[in-house]
Short mmCIF file of C-alpha atoms and ligand atoms in Angstrom, two decimals:
data_model
loop_
_atom_site.label_atom_id
_atom_site.label_comp_id
_atom_site.label_asym_id
_atom_site.label_seq_id
_atom_site.Cartn_x
_atom_site.Cartn_y
_atom_site.Cartn_z
CA MET A 1 99.03 36.24 21.06
CA HIS A 2 101.16 35.92 24.15
CA GLN A 3 104.24 33.95 24.84
CA THR A 4 105.23 33.44 28.46
CA PHE A 5 108.76 33.59 29.74
CA ASP A 6 110.66 33.13 32.91
CA ALA A 7 113.61 35.27 33.95
CA ALA A 8 115.93 34.27 36.77
CA LEU A 9 116.84 37.43 38.68
CA GLU A 10 118.32 36.23 41.95
CA ILE A 11 118.68 39.77 43.21
CA ASN A 12 118.84 40.51 46.91
CA LEU A 13 116.02 42.79 48.02
CA LEU A 14 118.42 44.80 50.10
CA HIS A 15 120.90 45.12 47.26
CA ALA A 16 120.36 48.87 46.79
CA ASN A 17 120.60 49.52 50.52
CA GLN A 18 123.76 47.44 50.72
CA GLU A 19 125.37 49.41 47.89
CA GLY A 20 124.54 52.63 49.68
CA ALA A 21 126.02 51.28 52.89
CA ASP A 22 129.24 50.33 51.11
CA HIS A 23 129.39 53.81 49.63
CA ASN A 24 129.03 55.39 53.08
CA ARG A 25 131.65 53.08 54.55
CA ALA A 26 134.07 53.96 51.77
CA HIS A 27 133.68 57.63 52.75
CA PHE A 28 134.30 56.84 56.41
CA ASP A 29 137.39 54.84 55.49
CA GLU A 30 138.71 57.61 53.29
CA TRP A 31 138.29 60.04 56.18
CA GLY A 32 139.76 57.65 58.75
CA ILE A 33 136.50 57.55 60.67
CA THR A 34 135.11 54.61 62.61
CA CYS A 35 131.33 54.39 62.51
CA PHE A 36 129.06 52.71 65.07
CA ASN A 37 125.41 51.90 64.41
CA ILE A 38 123.65 51.99 67.78
CA MET A 39 120.37 50.07 67.94
CA SER A 40 117.82 49.12 70.57
CA SER A 41 114.14 49.14 71.41
CA PRO A 42 112.65 52.57 72.20
CA GLY A 43 113.93 53.91 75.48
CA ALA A 44 116.66 51.36 76.18
CA GLY A 45 119.04 54.23 76.83
CA LYS A 46 120.83 55.03 73.59
CA THR A 47 120.78 58.80 74.04
CA ALA A 48 121.70 58.55 77.73
CA LEU A 49 124.68 56.39 76.79
CA LEU A 50 125.72 58.84 74.08
CA GLU A 51 125.54 61.71 76.55
CA ARG A 52 127.90 59.88 78.91
CA THR A 53 130.16 58.88 76.05
CA LEU A 54 130.44 62.40 74.66
CA ALA A 55 131.05 63.82 78.11
CA ALA A 56 133.95 61.40 78.64
CA LEU A 57 135.59 61.13 75.24
CA THR A 58 135.37 64.45 73.40
CA ASN A 59 138.77 65.46 74.81
CA GLU A 60 140.32 62.35 73.39
CA PHE A 61 138.55 61.90 70.05
CA LYS A 62 136.82 64.06 67.52
CA ILE A 63 133.25 62.74 67.49
CA ALA A 64 130.13 63.47 65.45
CA VAL A 65 126.64 62.08 65.89
CA ILE A 66 124.01 61.11 63.36
CA GLU A 67 120.69 61.08 65.12
CA GLY A 68 117.79 59.16 63.62
CA ASP A 69 114.41 60.05 64.98
CA MET A 70 110.98 59.56 63.51
CA THR A 71 109.67 63.06 64.04
CA THR A 72 111.45 65.15 66.64
CA GLU A 73 114.84 66.67 67.29
CA LEU A 74 114.66 66.09 71.03
CA ASP A 75 117.54 63.64 71.17
CA ALA A 76 119.64 65.73 68.78
CA ASP A 77 119.16 68.78 71.01
CA ARG A 78 120.19 66.79 74.09
CA LEU A 79 123.44 65.86 72.39
CA ARG A 80 124.23 69.30 70.94
CA GLN A 81 124.97 70.41 74.49
CA TYR A 82 128.23 68.48 74.20
CA HIS A 83 129.45 70.76 71.41
CA VAL A 84 129.80 68.08 68.78
CA PRO A 85 128.24 68.10 65.30
CA VAL A 86 124.86 66.41 65.51
CA ILE A 87 123.23 65.64 62.17
CA ALA A 88 119.53 65.01 62.73
CA ILE A 89 117.70 62.78 60.29
CA ASN A 90 113.95 62.66 60.53
CA THR A 91 112.98 59.29 59.22
CA GLY A 92 109.32 60.25 58.93
CA ARG A 93 107.17 57.16 58.88
CA SER A 94 110.10 54.86 58.39
CA CYS A 95 110.97 52.95 61.54
CA HIS A 96 114.67 52.65 60.83
CA LEU A 97 117.54 54.51 59.20
CA ASP A 98 118.63 53.27 55.81
CA SER A 99 121.87 53.87 53.96
CA LYS A 100 120.36 56.53 51.72
CA MET A 101 119.19 58.67 54.64
CA VAL A 102 122.58 58.33 56.32
CA SER A 103 124.29 59.17 53.05
CA GLY A 104 122.35 62.46 52.99
CA GLY A 105 123.51 63.02 56.58
CA ILE A 106 127.18 62.39 55.96
CA HIS A 107 127.30 64.51 52.83
CA ARG A 108 125.79 67.34 54.86
CA PHE A 109 128.36 66.69 57.57
CA ALA A 110 131.22 66.69 55.05
CA HIS A 111 129.99 69.96 53.62
CA GLU A 112 129.94 71.77 56.97
CA TYR A 113 133.00 70.23 58.63
CA ASN A 114 136.32 68.78 57.67
CA PRO A 115 135.56 65.08 58.04
CA SER A 116 139.23 64.06 57.94
CA GLU A 117 139.63 65.63 61.36
CA PHE A 118 137.13 63.22 62.88
CA ASP A 119 137.73 59.84 64.50
CA LEU A 120 134.29 58.52 65.34
CA VAL A 121 130.74 58.84 64.04
CA LEU A 122 128.03 57.53 66.34
CA VAL A 123 124.75 56.76 64.60
CA GLU A 124 121.75 56.55 66.93
CA ASN A 125 119.19 54.49 65.06
CA VAL A 126 115.43 54.73 65.53
CA GLY A 127 114.24 52.90 68.65
CA ASN A 128 113.06 49.57 67.23
CA LEU A 129 114.21 46.05 67.95
CA VAL A 130 113.23 44.62 64.59
CA CYS A 131 113.88 46.63 61.45
CA PRO A 132 117.22 48.44 61.90
CA ALA A 133 118.97 45.08 61.97
CA GLU A 134 118.20 44.48 58.29
CA PHE A 135 119.35 47.88 57.01
CA GLU A 136 123.07 48.51 57.18
CA VAL A 137 123.96 52.18 57.05
CA GLY A 138 127.72 51.93 56.44
CA GLU A 139 128.83 51.18 59.97
CA HIS A 140 131.97 49.28 60.90
CA THR A 141 130.43 48.07 64.11
CA LYS A 142 126.93 47.24 65.29
CA ILE A 143 126.10 48.06 68.89
CA ALA A 144 122.90 46.68 70.41
CA LEU A 145 121.49 47.87 73.71
CA LEU A 146 119.14 45.86 75.89
CA SER A 147 117.95 47.42 79.11
CA ILE A 148 117.49 44.99 81.95
CA THR A 149 113.88 46.11 82.33
CA GLU A 150 113.07 44.44 78.99
CA GLY A 151 113.50 40.89 80.25
CA GLU A 152 115.79 37.94 79.56
CA ASP A 153 113.77 36.57 76.67
CA LYS A 154 114.12 39.50 74.25
CA PRO A 155 117.23 38.19 72.49
CA LEU A 156 115.38 34.93 71.84
CA LYS A 157 112.30 36.72 70.52
CA TYR A 158 114.11 39.35 68.45
CA PRO A 159 117.17 37.40 67.43
CA VAL A 160 118.26 39.12 64.23
CA MET A 161 119.62 42.24 65.89
CA PHE A 162 121.33 40.38 68.71
CA GLN A 163 122.80 37.85 66.34
CA ALA A 164 124.35 40.59 64.22
CA ALA A 165 125.70 42.76 67.07
CA ASP A 166 129.43 43.16 67.59
CA CYS A 167 128.87 44.61 71.03
CA LEU A 168 125.91 44.29 73.39
CA LEU A 169 125.41 46.77 76.18
CA ILE A 170 123.12 45.62 78.95
CA THR A 171 121.86 48.98 80.21
CA LYS A 172 120.18 50.42 83.32
CA MET A 173 122.11 48.08 85.62
CA ASP A 174 121.34 50.40 88.53
CA LEU A 175 117.76 49.08 88.39
CA ALA A 176 118.82 45.46 88.91
CA PRO A 177 118.07 45.41 92.65
CA HIS A 178 114.47 46.38 91.95
CA LEU A 179 113.83 43.70 89.35
CA ASP A 180 113.59 39.93 89.11
CA VAL A 181 115.84 39.79 86.14
CA ASP A 182 118.69 37.35 85.70
CA VAL A 183 121.50 39.10 83.85
CA ASN A 184 123.38 35.82 83.42
CA GLN A 185 120.39 34.48 81.56
CA ILE A 186 120.42 37.49 79.20
CA VAL A 187 124.08 36.79 78.52
CA ALA A 188 123.46 33.07 77.97
CA ASN A 189 120.57 33.75 75.60
CA VAL A 190 122.65 36.11 73.49
CA ARG A 191 125.67 33.80 73.47
CA GLN A 192 123.52 30.98 72.08
CA MET A 193 123.27 32.85 68.79
CA ASN A 194 126.27 35.14 68.94
CA PRO A 195 129.10 33.50 70.86
CA HIS A 196 131.76 36.12 70.09
CA VAL A 197 129.82 39.29 70.90
CA LYS A 198 131.45 41.66 73.39
CA ILE A 199 129.02 42.11 76.31
CA ILE A 200 129.28 45.03 78.73
CA SER A 201 126.88 45.80 81.57
CA VAL A 202 126.47 49.51 82.17
CA SER A 203 124.45 52.17 83.93
CA ALA A 204 124.31 55.64 82.45
CA LYS A 205 122.92 56.76 85.78
CA THR A 206 125.62 55.55 88.18
CA GLY A 207 128.43 55.20 85.64
CA GLU A 208 128.88 51.51 86.37
CA GLY A 209 130.71 49.71 83.54
CA LEU A 210 131.25 52.85 81.48
CA ASN A 211 135.04 52.64 81.70
CA VAL A 212 134.89 49.18 80.13
CA TRP A 213 132.73 50.63 77.33
CA PHE A 214 135.13 53.53 76.78
CA ASP A 215 138.10 51.15 76.63
CA TRP A 216 136.25 49.05 74.10
CA ILE A 217 135.59 52.16 71.97
CA ARG A 218 139.33 52.99 72.11
CA SER A 219 140.09 49.51 70.82
CA GLN A 220 137.79 50.08 67.81
CA ILE A 221 139.05 53.44 66.56
CA GLN A 222 140.79 53.20 63.18
CA PRO A 223 144.53 53.26 63.88
CA ASN A 224 145.54 55.40 60.87
CA HIS A 225 144.62 58.47 62.77
CA MET B 1 106.31 48.67 59.01
CA HIS B 2 109.56 47.93 57.20
CA GLU B 3 107.59 45.69 54.86
CA THR B 4 106.65 48.95 53.12
CA ASP B 5 110.33 49.67 52.52
CA MET B 6 111.04 46.12 51.46
CA THR B 7 108.18 46.35 48.97
CA LYS B 8 109.53 49.63 47.66
CA ALA B 9 112.91 47.97 47.15
CA LEU B 10 111.20 45.08 45.43
CA ILE B 11 109.26 47.31 43.05
CA LEU B 12 112.32 49.43 42.20
CA THR B 13 114.42 46.36 41.49
CA VAL B 14 111.77 44.83 39.25
CA ARG B 15 111.26 48.15 37.50
CA ASP B 16 114.97 48.35 36.67
CA TRP B 17 114.74 44.95 35.08
CA TRP B 18 111.46 45.80 33.32
CA GLU B 19 112.87 48.98 31.83
CA SER B 20 115.97 47.17 30.62
CA GLN B 21 113.89 44.84 28.44
CA PRO B 22 113.65 45.58 24.70
CA LYS B 23 109.87 45.55 24.90
CA PRO B 24 108.21 46.19 28.27
CA PRO B 25 106.84 42.78 29.20
CA GLU B 26 103.68 42.11 31.14
CA ILE B 27 104.74 40.64 34.47
CA SER B 28 102.38 37.98 35.81
CA HIS B 29 104.29 36.51 38.77
CA ILE B 30 107.18 37.52 40.99
CA HIS B 31 108.81 34.73 42.95
CA LEU B 32 110.37 35.85 46.17
CA ILE B 33 112.41 33.90 48.69
CA VAL B 34 112.15 35.03 52.30
CA GLY B 35 114.14 33.35 55.04
CA GLN B 36 112.58 32.68 58.41
CA PHE B 37 115.51 34.30 60.15
CA THR B 38 114.82 37.77 58.75
CA CYS B 39 112.67 40.60 59.99
CA VAL B 40 110.20 40.17 57.17
CA GLU B 41 106.72 38.84 57.72
CA PRO B 42 105.39 37.30 54.48
CA ALA B 43 101.75 38.21 55.15
CA SER B 44 102.62 41.88 55.71
CA LEU B 45 104.76 41.86 52.60
CA GLN B 46 101.93 40.37 50.57
CA PHE B 47 99.59 43.09 51.80
CA ALA B 48 102.08 45.89 51.18
CA PHE B 49 102.70 44.56 47.69
CA GLU B 50 99.02 44.65 46.79
CA VAL B 51 98.63 48.20 48.06
CA GLN B 52 101.80 49.61 46.57
CA THR B 53 101.49 48.12 43.10
CA ARG B 54 98.05 49.59 42.44
CA ASN B 55 98.09 51.72 39.30
CA THR B 56 101.65 50.78 38.50
CA PHE B 57 103.19 48.56 35.85
CA LEU B 58 102.85 45.72 38.37
CA GLU B 59 99.12 46.08 38.88
CA GLY B 60 97.62 42.60 38.84
CA ALA B 61 100.93 40.78 39.18
CA THR B 62 101.00 38.01 41.75
CA LEU B 63 103.64 37.86 44.44
CA LEU B 64 104.60 34.31 45.38
CA ILE B 65 106.66 34.02 48.54
CA ARG B 66 108.63 30.93 49.38
CA GLU B 67 109.86 30.78 52.94
CA THR B 68 113.14 29.08 53.69
CA PRO B 69 113.69 27.56 57.13
CA LEU B 70 116.43 28.51 59.55
CA ILE B 71 119.16 25.90 59.25
CA ALA B 72 122.47 26.09 61.07
CA PHE B 73 125.56 23.94 60.80
CA CYS B 74 127.16 22.67 63.99
CA HIS B 75 130.93 22.40 63.57
CA CYS B 76 131.17 20.25 66.64
CA CYS B 77 128.69 17.63 65.44
CA GLN B 78 129.48 18.23 61.75
CA GLN B 79 125.80 18.34 60.90
CA ASP B 80 122.91 20.68 60.11
CA TYR B 81 120.18 21.37 62.63
CA HIS B 82 117.00 23.44 62.80
CA PRO B 83 117.17 26.04 65.56
CA GLU B 84 113.80 26.75 67.16
CA ILE B 85 113.20 30.46 66.61
CA GLY B 86 112.16 32.18 69.81
CA VAL B 87 113.17 29.23 71.98
CA GLN B 88 116.57 27.73 71.36
CA TYR B 89 119.35 28.52 68.90
CA ALA B 90 122.16 26.34 70.24
CA CYS B 91 122.75 22.88 68.80
CA PRO B 92 120.23 20.50 70.39
CA THR B 93 122.81 17.71 70.49
CA CYS B 94 125.91 19.36 71.92
CA ARG B 95 124.65 22.82 72.97
CA SER B 96 127.24 24.63 70.85
CA PRO B 97 126.06 28.14 69.97
CA MET B 98 124.61 28.88 66.57
CA GLU B 99 127.50 30.18 64.48
CA ASP B 100 127.08 29.13 60.92
CA ILE B 101 123.69 29.97 59.38
CA ARG B 102 123.17 27.92 56.22
CA SER B 103 119.64 29.00 55.39
CA GLY B 104 117.05 31.43 56.69
CA ARG B 105 118.68 34.80 55.92
CA GLU B 106 117.48 35.00 52.30
CA LEU B 107 115.59 38.02 51.05
CA LYS B 108 115.72 37.78 47.31
CA ILE B 109 113.81 38.00 44.09
CA ASP B 110 114.23 34.57 42.64
CA ARG B 111 112.54 34.88 39.23
CA ILE B 112 109.89 36.66 37.25
CA GLU B 113 107.25 35.21 34.95
CA TYR B 114 106.15 37.48 32.14
CA ALA B 115 104.45 37.60 28.82
CA VAL B 116 105.45 39.47 25.70
CA SER B 117 102.73 40.26 23.28
CA GLU B 118 103.43 39.26 19.71
CA LYS B 119 101.42 41.99 18.11
CA PRO B 120 103.20 43.45 15.10
CA GLU B 121 105.35 46.37 16.03
CA TYR B 122 104.13 49.40 14.17
CA ASN B 123 107.16 51.46 14.88
CA LYS B 124 109.35 49.06 12.95
CA VAL B 125 109.73 49.53 9.23
CA THR B 126 108.66 46.44 7.39
CA VAL B 127 110.08 45.94 3.97
N1 GTP C 1 117.68 54.18 85.86
C1 GTP C 1 118.22 54.41 84.66
N2 GTP C 1 117.49 55.04 83.71
C2 GTP C 1 118.06 55.24 82.50
C3 GTP C 1 119.37 54.81 82.21
N3 GTP C 1 119.65 55.13 80.94
C4 GTP C 1 118.54 55.76 80.45
N4 GTP C 1 117.59 55.82 81.41
C5 GTP C 1 116.26 56.42 81.27
O1 GTP C 1 115.52 55.72 80.29
C6 GTP C 1 114.72 56.63 79.54
C7 GTP C 1 115.03 56.51 78.07
O2 GTP C 1 116.39 56.85 77.86
P1 GTP C 1 116.91 57.38 76.45
O3 GTP C 1 118.38 57.56 76.57
O4 GTP C 1 116.13 58.52 75.98
O5 GTP C 1 116.59 56.10 75.56
P2 GTP C 1 116.71 55.96 73.96
O6 GTP C 1 117.10 54.55 73.71
O7 GTP C 1 117.60 57.01 73.43
O8 GTP C 1 115.22 56.21 73.51
P3 GTP C 1 114.67 56.46 71.99
O9 GTP C 1 115.69 57.28 71.28
O10 GTP C 1 113.40 57.19 72.18
O11 GTP C 1 114.49 55.10 71.42
C8 GTP C 1 115.00 58.02 80.08
O12 GTP C 1 114.01 58.35 81.01
C9 GTP C 1 116.33 57.84 80.77
O13 GTP C 1 116.52 58.72 81.85
C10 GTP C 1 120.11 54.16 83.26
O14 GTP C 1 121.25 53.74 83.09
N5 GTP C 1 119.48 53.98 84.46
MG1 MG C 2 117.26 58.36 71.87
ZN1 ZN C 3 126.35 20.10 67.90
#
């Protein structure tokens, strides 16, 4: 004999990831660290931007990088040349970082370094315009990159990431003269769904706009430091 | 590909509940709510669920997904509207940007249907 029942659960599917993210953020707060989660499609220029950022700001701030990559350590090796701690996380078949992977990374970091000395942790997420947006890792700030070669319509087609971003960097501006892309249209499309996002146009190649980006970073660093 | 991870999260969450029951029930249906303004594709989730529950306590359970539409509230017009995903997110009446999402971001396990067999329990001492 069977009796059937119904149980109301009403549990968010991302509940466990969210708890992990809150745990990571609590660590960052305790250490006085500001954490950025940097997301974009593959090749939009995340690592190039980080190289420029490390080159410019390591005298001013103590910075560490968490580098998410599906299989290689290529990006991590590029960034180690700037003499900052780079924690590489191979995500394997997973196309995004989640809070548990990052938790492993920050505990490793805290074991090898004195985290209270640090001001900023930059997390380079796996290149992917879709999934990383749903998985918080403990960041204070979400940074989305869109290179101008990707086209004006991408924010409309992949809205979740652009809607959640605190700062949007429109990258590879040096290529604008070679393309039929309307940067104002990119801005308008993003503003439709995210009116308050900070938008900065940059080129890691020529350096255009980078000072605006650096000033914005300065404005985000936790003051208790 | 993240549907695999979502399914893993789903299975782990249901397992926690399942293990917390006095007698492990036989789960027949899981009702899931998936908003249209998420990165989750119901068909992929359905497929991942079938693959990943094979030979587990959820083998044979049915996943029922209810999609909720994207609905935003326009503060200017004081009314709800349905943004057109992929095309237009601003309010169609006054062009104000989408700010207040009322529906469409859900990703949750709503409820579970299960059966408990009423066979006598041999491990209990009957007087
Ligand atoms: N012209 C130009 N090329 C750039 C710029 N920034 C990056 N690139 C090039 O774009 C390519 C990808 O850059 P990466 O920095 O590796 O991009 P990524 O987002 O880190 O890529 P993944 O980590 O693989 O997702 C490289 O060939 C870079 O040299 C830029 O500002 N201008
Ligand atoms: Mg990279
Ligand atoms: Zn309106």
